């Protein structure tokens, strides 16, 4: 059975050039970048080159890139860093109700330590309103954390506008952006967004799992996340994950070069999907067309998502009922959008990659159509 993979927001297949880069580093240039012998010197040189590649894809300086183990680590670090730097200014944080758990959970932990967190709620289309941020901003706000692209709806959030609000109010709050789902899907730079801190992850862009990066604007006095041997300029000790970093850099370079082409292709494929599914799947509701080119949220009211996901999986089609991290739990993102229970229970997230084809979408439409005939509806 051929697999039709439509779950690229959960993770991606490693690109051949990224896999080759990792293999070379694992089997040939395997030195520890801190070692003084030639293999170590070579490894250190390579990490420096890979940092420059990631920085080029992100449009920032290499010295503003700190390698992490994943997007979750970058989000956690950004939040702890921002509250540490703002510790004499206040204990108020603003974020959104639709952030990934990697932002929401550290915020919840800070609430237990006496921080007050304002969660901005989206409108019915999943978008955060800048006016709500403006109303929530206080003199003691030390951090605003807003994602660039929502992982379940594809909604692009007004990060650059949020930066303008902070500037207008002369706020000392730092702006963190979780750009895990926007990186190499949309053209942006941290500077253009006005972000002080920005998170990306390797496995969402054709790199390996186990690597990501945190952008820390130069000029910010960062504090260490991990203390030890002093890697990452003393801020994140631990031997560099050189194979993952090499793969990440290769995926960044490939994705950066193909960004415009991929955007156009994915937008066309999404338009085709919408048209096809709306024409061929009775009862289908389009919940979010997603501003980002790779995410589309639909629902089959009456057909529980988990049942449909398994039904499609049996036919070789992989998609998800929302964030992979929920593992079947109800999504806080869809819950915050005022959707009816039947629509929420039937949610399906389709997330595209450049290798998906129209033939695969035809197969999806056919499988969803047969799901509505073969599965028992729970009513709308
Ligand atoms: N932020 C967003 C928006 C995500 O979609 C994800 C992963 O799904 C993460 C953060 C966490 O990234 P990682 O899986 O690399 O920890």
Coordinates of C-alpha atoms and ligand atoms in Angstrom, one line a residue:
X1 CA 0.0 0.0 0.0
X2 CA 1.3 3.4 -1.0
X3 CA 1.3 6.0 1.7
X4 CA -0.2 9.4 1.0
X5 CA 1.3 11.7 3.6
X6 CA -0.8 14.8 4.4
X7 CA 0.5 15.5 7.9
X8 CA 3.4 17.8 7.2
X9 CA 2.5 20.1 10.1
X10 CA 3.2 17.1 12.4
X11 CA 6.6 16.3 10.9
X12 CA 8.2 15.9 7.5
X13 CA 10.3 13.3 5.7
X14 CA 14.0 14.1 5.8
X15 CA 15.2 15.6 2.5
X16 CA 17.8 13.5 0.7
X17 CA 20.4 16.3 0.9
X18 CA 19.7 16.6 4.6
X19 CA 20.1 12.9 5.2
X20 CA 23.3 12.9 3.2
X21 CA 24.7 15.8 5.2
X22 CA 23.9 14.0 8.5
X23 CA 25.4 10.7 7.2
X24 CA 28.6 12.4 6.2
X25 CA 28.9 14.1 9.6
X26 CA 28.1 10.8 11.5
X27 CA 30.6 8.7 9.5
X28 CA 33.4 11.0 8.4
X29 CA 33.4 14.4 10.1
X30 CA 32.3 13.1 13.4
X31 CA 34.6 15.1 15.7
X32 CA 33.5 16.9 18.7
X33 CA 33.6 20.7 17.8
X34 CA 35.4 21.3 21.2
X35 CA 38.3 19.0 20.5
X36 CA 41.6 20.5 19.5
X37 CA 42.7 17.9 16.9
X38 CA 41.9 18.2 13.3
X39 CA 38.6 16.3 13.4
X40 CA 37.4 18.6 16.1
X41 CA 38.6 21.7 14.3
X42 CA 36.8 20.5 11.2
X43 CA 33.6 19.9 13.1
X44 CA 33.7 23.3 14.7
X45 CA 34.2 24.9 11.2
X46 CA 31.2 22.9 9.9
X47 CA 29.0 24.0 12.8
X48 CA 29.9 27.6 12.1
X49 CA 29.0 27.1 8.4
X50 CA 25.7 25.5 9.3
X51 CA 24.9 28.3 11.7
X52 CA 25.5 30.7 8.8
X53 CA 23.2 28.7 6.6
X54 CA 20.3 28.7 9.1
X55 CA 20.8 32.4 9.7
X56 CA 20.7 33.1 5.9
X57 CA 17.4 31.2 5.6
X58 CA 16.0 33.2 8.6
X59 CA 17.5 36.5 7.5
X60 CA 19.4 37.2 10.6
X61 CA 23.1 37.2 11.8
X62 CA 24.8 33.9 12.5
X63 CA 25.6 35.1 16.0
X64 CA 21.9 35.5 16.7
X65 CA 21.2 31.7 16.1
X66 CA 21.5 29.3 19.0
X67 CA 21.0 25.6 18.3
X68 CA 18.4 23.8 20.5
X69 CA 17.1 20.2 20.5
X70 CA 13.6 21.1 19.2
X71 CA 11.0 23.8 18.9
X72 CA 9.7 23.1 22.4
X73 CA 13.1 23.8 23.9
X74 CA 13.3 27.1 22.0
X75 CA 9.8 28.2 23.2
X76 CA 10.6 27.2 26.8
X77 CA 14.0 29.0 26.7
X78 CA 12.6 32.2 25.1
X79 CA 9.9 32.4 27.8
X80 CA 12.2 31.8 30.7
X81 CA 14.8 34.2 29.3
X82 CA 12.2 37.0 28.8
X83 CA 10.8 36.7 32.3
X84 CA 14.3 36.6 33.7
X85 CA 15.3 39.8 31.8
X86 CA 12.0 41.5 32.9
X87 CA 12.1 40.3 36.5
X88 CA 12.5 43.9 37.9
X89 CA 9.9 45.3 35.6
X90 CA 6.8 43.1 36.3
X91 CA 5.1 39.8 36.4
X92 CA 2.6 40.1 33.5
X93 CA 2.7 38.0 30.3
X94 CA 0.5 38.2 27.3
X95 CA 0.1 35.2 25.0
X96 CA -2.7 33.7 22.9
X97 CA -5.2 30.9 23.7
X98 CA -4.1 29.2 20.4
X99 CA -0.4 28.8 21.1
X100 CA 1.3 25.4 21.0
X101 CA 1.6 23.6 24.3
X102 CA 5.3 24.4 24.2
X103 CA 4.3 28.0 25.0
X104 CA 1.1 27.4 27.0
X105 CA 2.6 25.0 29.5
X106 CA 5.6 27.2 30.5
X107 CA 3.1 30.0 30.9
X108 CA 0.9 27.9 33.1
X109 CA 4.0 27.0 35.2
X110 CA 4.8 30.7 35.6
X111 CA 1.2 31.3 36.8
X112 CA 2.0 28.9 39.7
X113 CA 5.0 31.1 40.5
X114 CA 2.9 34.2 40.8
X115 CA 2.9 35.5 37.2
X116 CA -0.3 36.7 35.7
X117 CA -0.9 35.5 32.1
X118 CA -3.5 37.1 29.8
X119 CA -4.6 34.6 27.0
X120 CA -5.9 36.5 24.0
X121 CA -8.7 34.6 22.3
X122 CA -9.1 34.4 18.5
X123 CA -12.1 35.4 16.5
X124 CA -14.3 32.8 14.8
X125 CA -11.7 32.5 12.0
X126 CA -8.9 31.7 14.4
X127 CA -7.2 35.2 14.2
X128 CA -6.0 37.2 17.1
X129 CA -7.0 40.9 17.1
X130 CA -4.4 43.5 17.6
X131 CA -6.9 45.6 19.5
X132 CA -7.2 42.9 22.1
X133 CA -3.4 43.0 22.6
X134 CA -3.5 46.7 22.9
X135 CA -6.2 46.5 25.6
X136 CA -4.3 43.8 27.5
X137 CA -0.9 45.6 27.5
X138 CA 0.1 46.9 31.0
X139 CA 3.2 48.7 32.3
X140 CA 4.2 45.5 34.1
X141 CA 4.0 43.3 30.9
X142 CA 7.3 41.7 30.4
X143 CA 6.6 39.3 27.5
X144 CA 4.3 39.0 24.6
X145 CA 4.4 35.6 23.0
X146 CA 2.5 35.2 19.7
X147 CA 2.9 32.4 17.1
X148 CA 3.3 33.3 13.4
X149 CA 1.3 30.5 11.9
X150 CA -1.2 28.4 13.9
X151 CA -0.5 24.7 13.6
X152 CA -4.1 23.6 13.5
X153 CA -5.8 26.3 11.4
X154 CA -3.0 27.8 9.4
X155 CA -4.0 31.3 10.5
X156 CA -1.3 33.9 10.3
X157 CA -1.2 35.9 13.4
X158 CA -0.4 39.7 13.5
X159 CA 3.1 39.5 14.9
X160 CA 4.5 42.5 13.1
X161 CA 1.4 44.5 14.2
X162 CA 2.0 43.3 17.8
X163 CA 5.5 44.7 17.6
X164 CA 4.1 48.0 16.5
X165 CA 1.7 48.1 19.4
X166 CA 4.6 47.5 21.8
X167 CA 6.6 50.3 20.1
X168 CA 3.7 52.7 20.2
X169 CA 3.2 52.1 23.9
X170 CA 6.9 52.3 24.6
X171 CA 6.5 49.0 26.3
X172 CA 9.6 47.3 27.7
X173 CA 8.0 43.8 27.0
X174 CA 10.0 41.5 24.9
X175 CA 8.2 39.9 21.8
X176 CA 8.6 36.2 21.3
X177 CA 7.4 34.5 18.2
X178 CA 6.9 30.8 17.8
X179 CA 7.6 30.6 14.0
X180 CA 7.8 26.8 13.9
X181 CA 5.0 26.5 11.4
X182 CA 5.8 29.6 9.4
X183 CA 9.5 28.9 8.8
X184 CA 10.2 28.4 5.1
X185 CA 6.4 28.5 4.4
X186 CA 6.2 32.3 4.4
X187 CA 8.8 34.9 3.7
X188 CA 9.7 36.7 7.0
X189 CA 12.7 37.8 9.0
X190 CA 12.8 38.2 12.8
X191 CA 13.7 41.8 12.3
X192 CA 10.9 42.4 9.9
X193 CA 8.5 41.0 12.4
X194 CA 10.0 43.0 15.2
X195 CA 10.6 39.9 17.3
X196 CA 13.3 39.8 20.0
X197 CA 13.1 36.0 20.3
X198 CA 12.0 33.6 17.6
X199 CA 11.7 29.8 17.6
X200 CA 12.1 27.4 14.7
X201 CA 12.4 23.6 14.5
X202 CA 14.2 21.2 12.1
X203 CA 11.8 18.4 11.6
X204 CA 9.0 20.6 10.2
X205 CA 11.2 21.6 7.2
X206 CA 12.8 18.4 6.0
X207 CA 15.5 18.2 8.6
X208 CA 15.9 15.7 11.3
X209 CA 14.1 15.4 14.6
X210 CA 16.2 16.5 17.6
X211 CA 17.2 20.0 16.4
X212 CA 15.9 23.5 16.3
X213 CA 17.1 27.0 16.8
X214 CA 16.3 30.0 18.9
X215 CA 16.9 33.5 17.5
X216 CA 18.0 35.9 20.2
X217 CA 18.2 39.5 18.9
X218 CA 21.8 40.7 19.2
X219 CA 21.9 43.2 22.1
X220 CA 19.7 41.1 24.4
X221 CA 21.7 39.9 27.4
X222 CA 20.8 36.3 27.4
X223 CA 21.1 33.9 30.3
X224 CA 22.2 30.3 30.0
X225 CA 19.6 27.6 29.5
X226 CA 22.1 24.7 30.2
X227 CA 25.3 25.2 32.1
X228 CA 28.3 23.1 31.5
X229 CA 31.1 23.0 28.9
X230 CA 30.1 26.4 27.5
X231 CA 28.9 25.6 24.0
X232 CA 26.6 28.0 22.1
X233 CA 28.6 31.0 23.6
X234 CA 28.0 29.6 27.1
X235 CA 24.2 29.8 26.8
X236 CA 23.4 26.2 26.0
X237 CA 26.1 23.8 27.0
X238 CA 26.1 20.3 25.7
X239 CA 28.1 18.8 22.8
X240 CA 26.6 20.1 19.6
X241 CA 24.3 17.6 17.8
X242 CA 26.4 17.9 14.6
X243 CA 24.5 15.4 12.4
X244 CA 21.2 17.0 13.2
X245 CA 22.6 20.5 12.8
X246 CA 24.1 19.5 9.4
X247 CA 20.8 18.2 8.2
X248 CA 18.9 21.2 9.5
X249 CA 21.3 23.5 7.6
X250 CA 20.9 21.6 4.4
X251 CA 17.1 21.6 4.8
X252 CA 17.2 25.4 5.5
X253 CA 19.2 26.1 2.4
X254 CA 17.1 23.9 0.2
X255 CA 13.8 25.3 1.6
X256 CA 15.0 28.9 1.4
X257 CA 16.0 28.5 -2.3
X258 CA 12.6 26.9 -3.1
X259 CA 10.4 29.1 -0.8
X260 CA 8.5 31.0 -3.6
X261 CA 8.1 28.0 -5.8
X262 CA 6.8 25.8 -2.9
X263 CA 4.4 28.6 -1.7
X264 CA 2.9 28.9 -5.1
X265 CA 2.7 25.1 -5.6
X266 CA 1.1 24.5 -2.1
X267 CA -1.4 27.3 -2.5
X268 CA -2.5 25.8 -5.9
X269 CA -2.7 22.3 -4.4
X270 CA -4.8 23.7 -1.5
X271 CA -7.2 25.5 -3.8
X272 CA -7.5 22.2 -5.8
X273 CA -8.2 20.3 -2.5
X274 CA -10.9 22.7 -1.4
X275 CA -12.7 22.6 -4.7
X276 CA -12.4 18.8 -4.9
X277 CA -13.5 18.0 -1.4
X278 CA -16.4 20.5 -1.4
X279 CA -17.7 19.0 -4.7
X280 CA -17.3 15.4 -3.7
X281 CA -17.7 15.0 0.1
X282 CA -21.2 15.5 1.3
X283 CA -21.6 17.5 4.5
X284 CA -18.0 18.6 4.6
X285 CA -17.4 21.9 6.4
X286 CA -14.3 24.1 5.7
X287 CA -13.3 25.4 9.1
X288 CA -10.2 27.3 8.1
X289 CA -8.7 27.7 4.7
X290 CA -5.5 28.7 6.4
X291 CA -3.6 31.8 5.4
X292 CA -0.4 29.7 5.3
X293 CA -0.1 27.7 2.2
X294 CA 0.3 24.3 3.8
X295 CA -2.6 23.9 6.3
X296 CA -6.3 23.3 5.7
X297 CA -8.8 22.5 8.5
X298 CA -12.0 20.8 7.6
X299 CA -14.7 18.9 9.5
X300 CA -17.0 16.0 8.8
X301 CA -19.7 16.8 11.4
X302 CA -21.2 13.5 12.7
X303 CA -18.1 11.5 12.1
X304 CA -15.7 11.5 15.0
X305 CA -12.2 12.6 13.8
X306 CA -10.4 9.7 15.5
X307 CA -12.6 7.2 13.6
X308 CA -12.0 9.0 10.3
X309 CA -8.3 9.3 10.9
X310 CA -8.0 5.5 11.5
X311 CA -10.3 4.8 8.5
X312 CA -8.1 6.9 6.2
X313 CA -5.0 5.3 7.7
X314 CA -6.3 1.9 6.8
X315 CA -6.4 3.2 3.2
X316 CA -2.8 4.5 3.4
X317 CA -3.7 8.1 4.0
X318 CA -2.0 9.9 6.9
X319 CA -3.6 13.1 8.2
X320 CA -4.5 14.2 11.7
X321 CA -7.4 15.4 13.8
X322 CA -5.3 18.4 14.9
X323 CA -2.0 18.8 16.6
X324 CA -0.1 15.5 16.8
X325 CA 0.8 16.5 20.4
X326 CA -2.8 16.2 21.5
X327 CA -2.8 12.5 20.9
X328 CA -6.5 12.4 20.5
X329 CA -7.3 14.9 23.3
X330 CA -9.7 17.7 22.4
X331 CA -8.0 20.7 20.7
X332 CA -7.8 23.9 22.7
X333 CA -7.4 25.7 19.4
X334 CA -10.7 24.5 17.9
X335 CA -12.4 24.9 21.3
X336 CA -11.4 28.6 21.4
X337 CA -13.0 29.3 18.0
X338 CA -16.7 28.9 19.0
X339 CA -17.4 26.0 16.7
X340 CA -20.3 23.7 17.3
X341 CA -19.6 20.4 19.1
X342 CA -20.4 18.4 16.0
X343 CA -17.9 20.4 13.9
X344 CA -15.2 20.2 16.6
X345 CA -15.6 16.5 17.0
X346 CA -15.3 16.0 13.3
X347 CA -12.1 18.1 12.8
X348 CA -9.5 17.0 10.3
X349 CA -6.2 18.8 9.6
X350 CA -4.7 18.4 6.2
X351 CA -1.2 19.6 5.9
X352 CA 0.6 19.6 2.6
X353 CA 4.2 19.2 1.4
X354 CA 5.8 19.9 -1.9
X355 CA 5.8 16.2 -2.8
X356 CA 2.0 15.9 -2.6
X357 CA 0.2 15.6 -5.9
X358 CA -3.3 16.2 -7.3
X359 CA -3.7 12.4 -7.7
X360 CA -3.2 12.0 -4.0
X361 CA -5.9 14.6 -3.4
X362 CA -8.3 12.8 -5.7
X363 CA -7.6 9.6 -3.6
X364 CA -8.3 11.6 -0.4
X365 CA -11.6 12.9 -1.8
X366 CA -12.6 9.4 -2.8
X367 CA -11.7 8.0 0.6
X368 CA -13.6 10.7 2.5
X369 CA -16.6 10.2 0.3
X370 CA -16.6 6.5 1.1
X371 CA -16.1 7.3 4.8
X372 CA -19.4 9.2 4.8
X373 CA -21.0 6.1 3.3
X374 CA -19.4 3.3 5.3
X375 CA -19.0 4.9 8.7
X376 CA -22.0 5.3 11.0
X377 CA -22.9 9.0 11.5
X378 CA -23.3 10.1 15.1
X379 CA -25.7 12.8 13.8
X380 CA -25.0 16.5 13.5
Ligands
LIG1 N1 5.3 25.2 18.0 C1 4.4 24.9 17.0 C2 3.5 25.9 16.4 C3 4.4 23.5 16.6 O1 3.6 23.2 15.6 C4 5.3 22.6 17.2 C5 5.2 21.2 16.8 O2 4.2 20.7 16.4 C6 6.1 23.0 18.2 C7 6.1 24.4 18.6 C8 7.1 22.1 18.9 O3 8.2 21.8 18.0 P1 9.0 20.5 18.3 O4 8.2 19.3 17.9 O5 10.2 20.6 17.5 O6 9.3 20.4 19.7

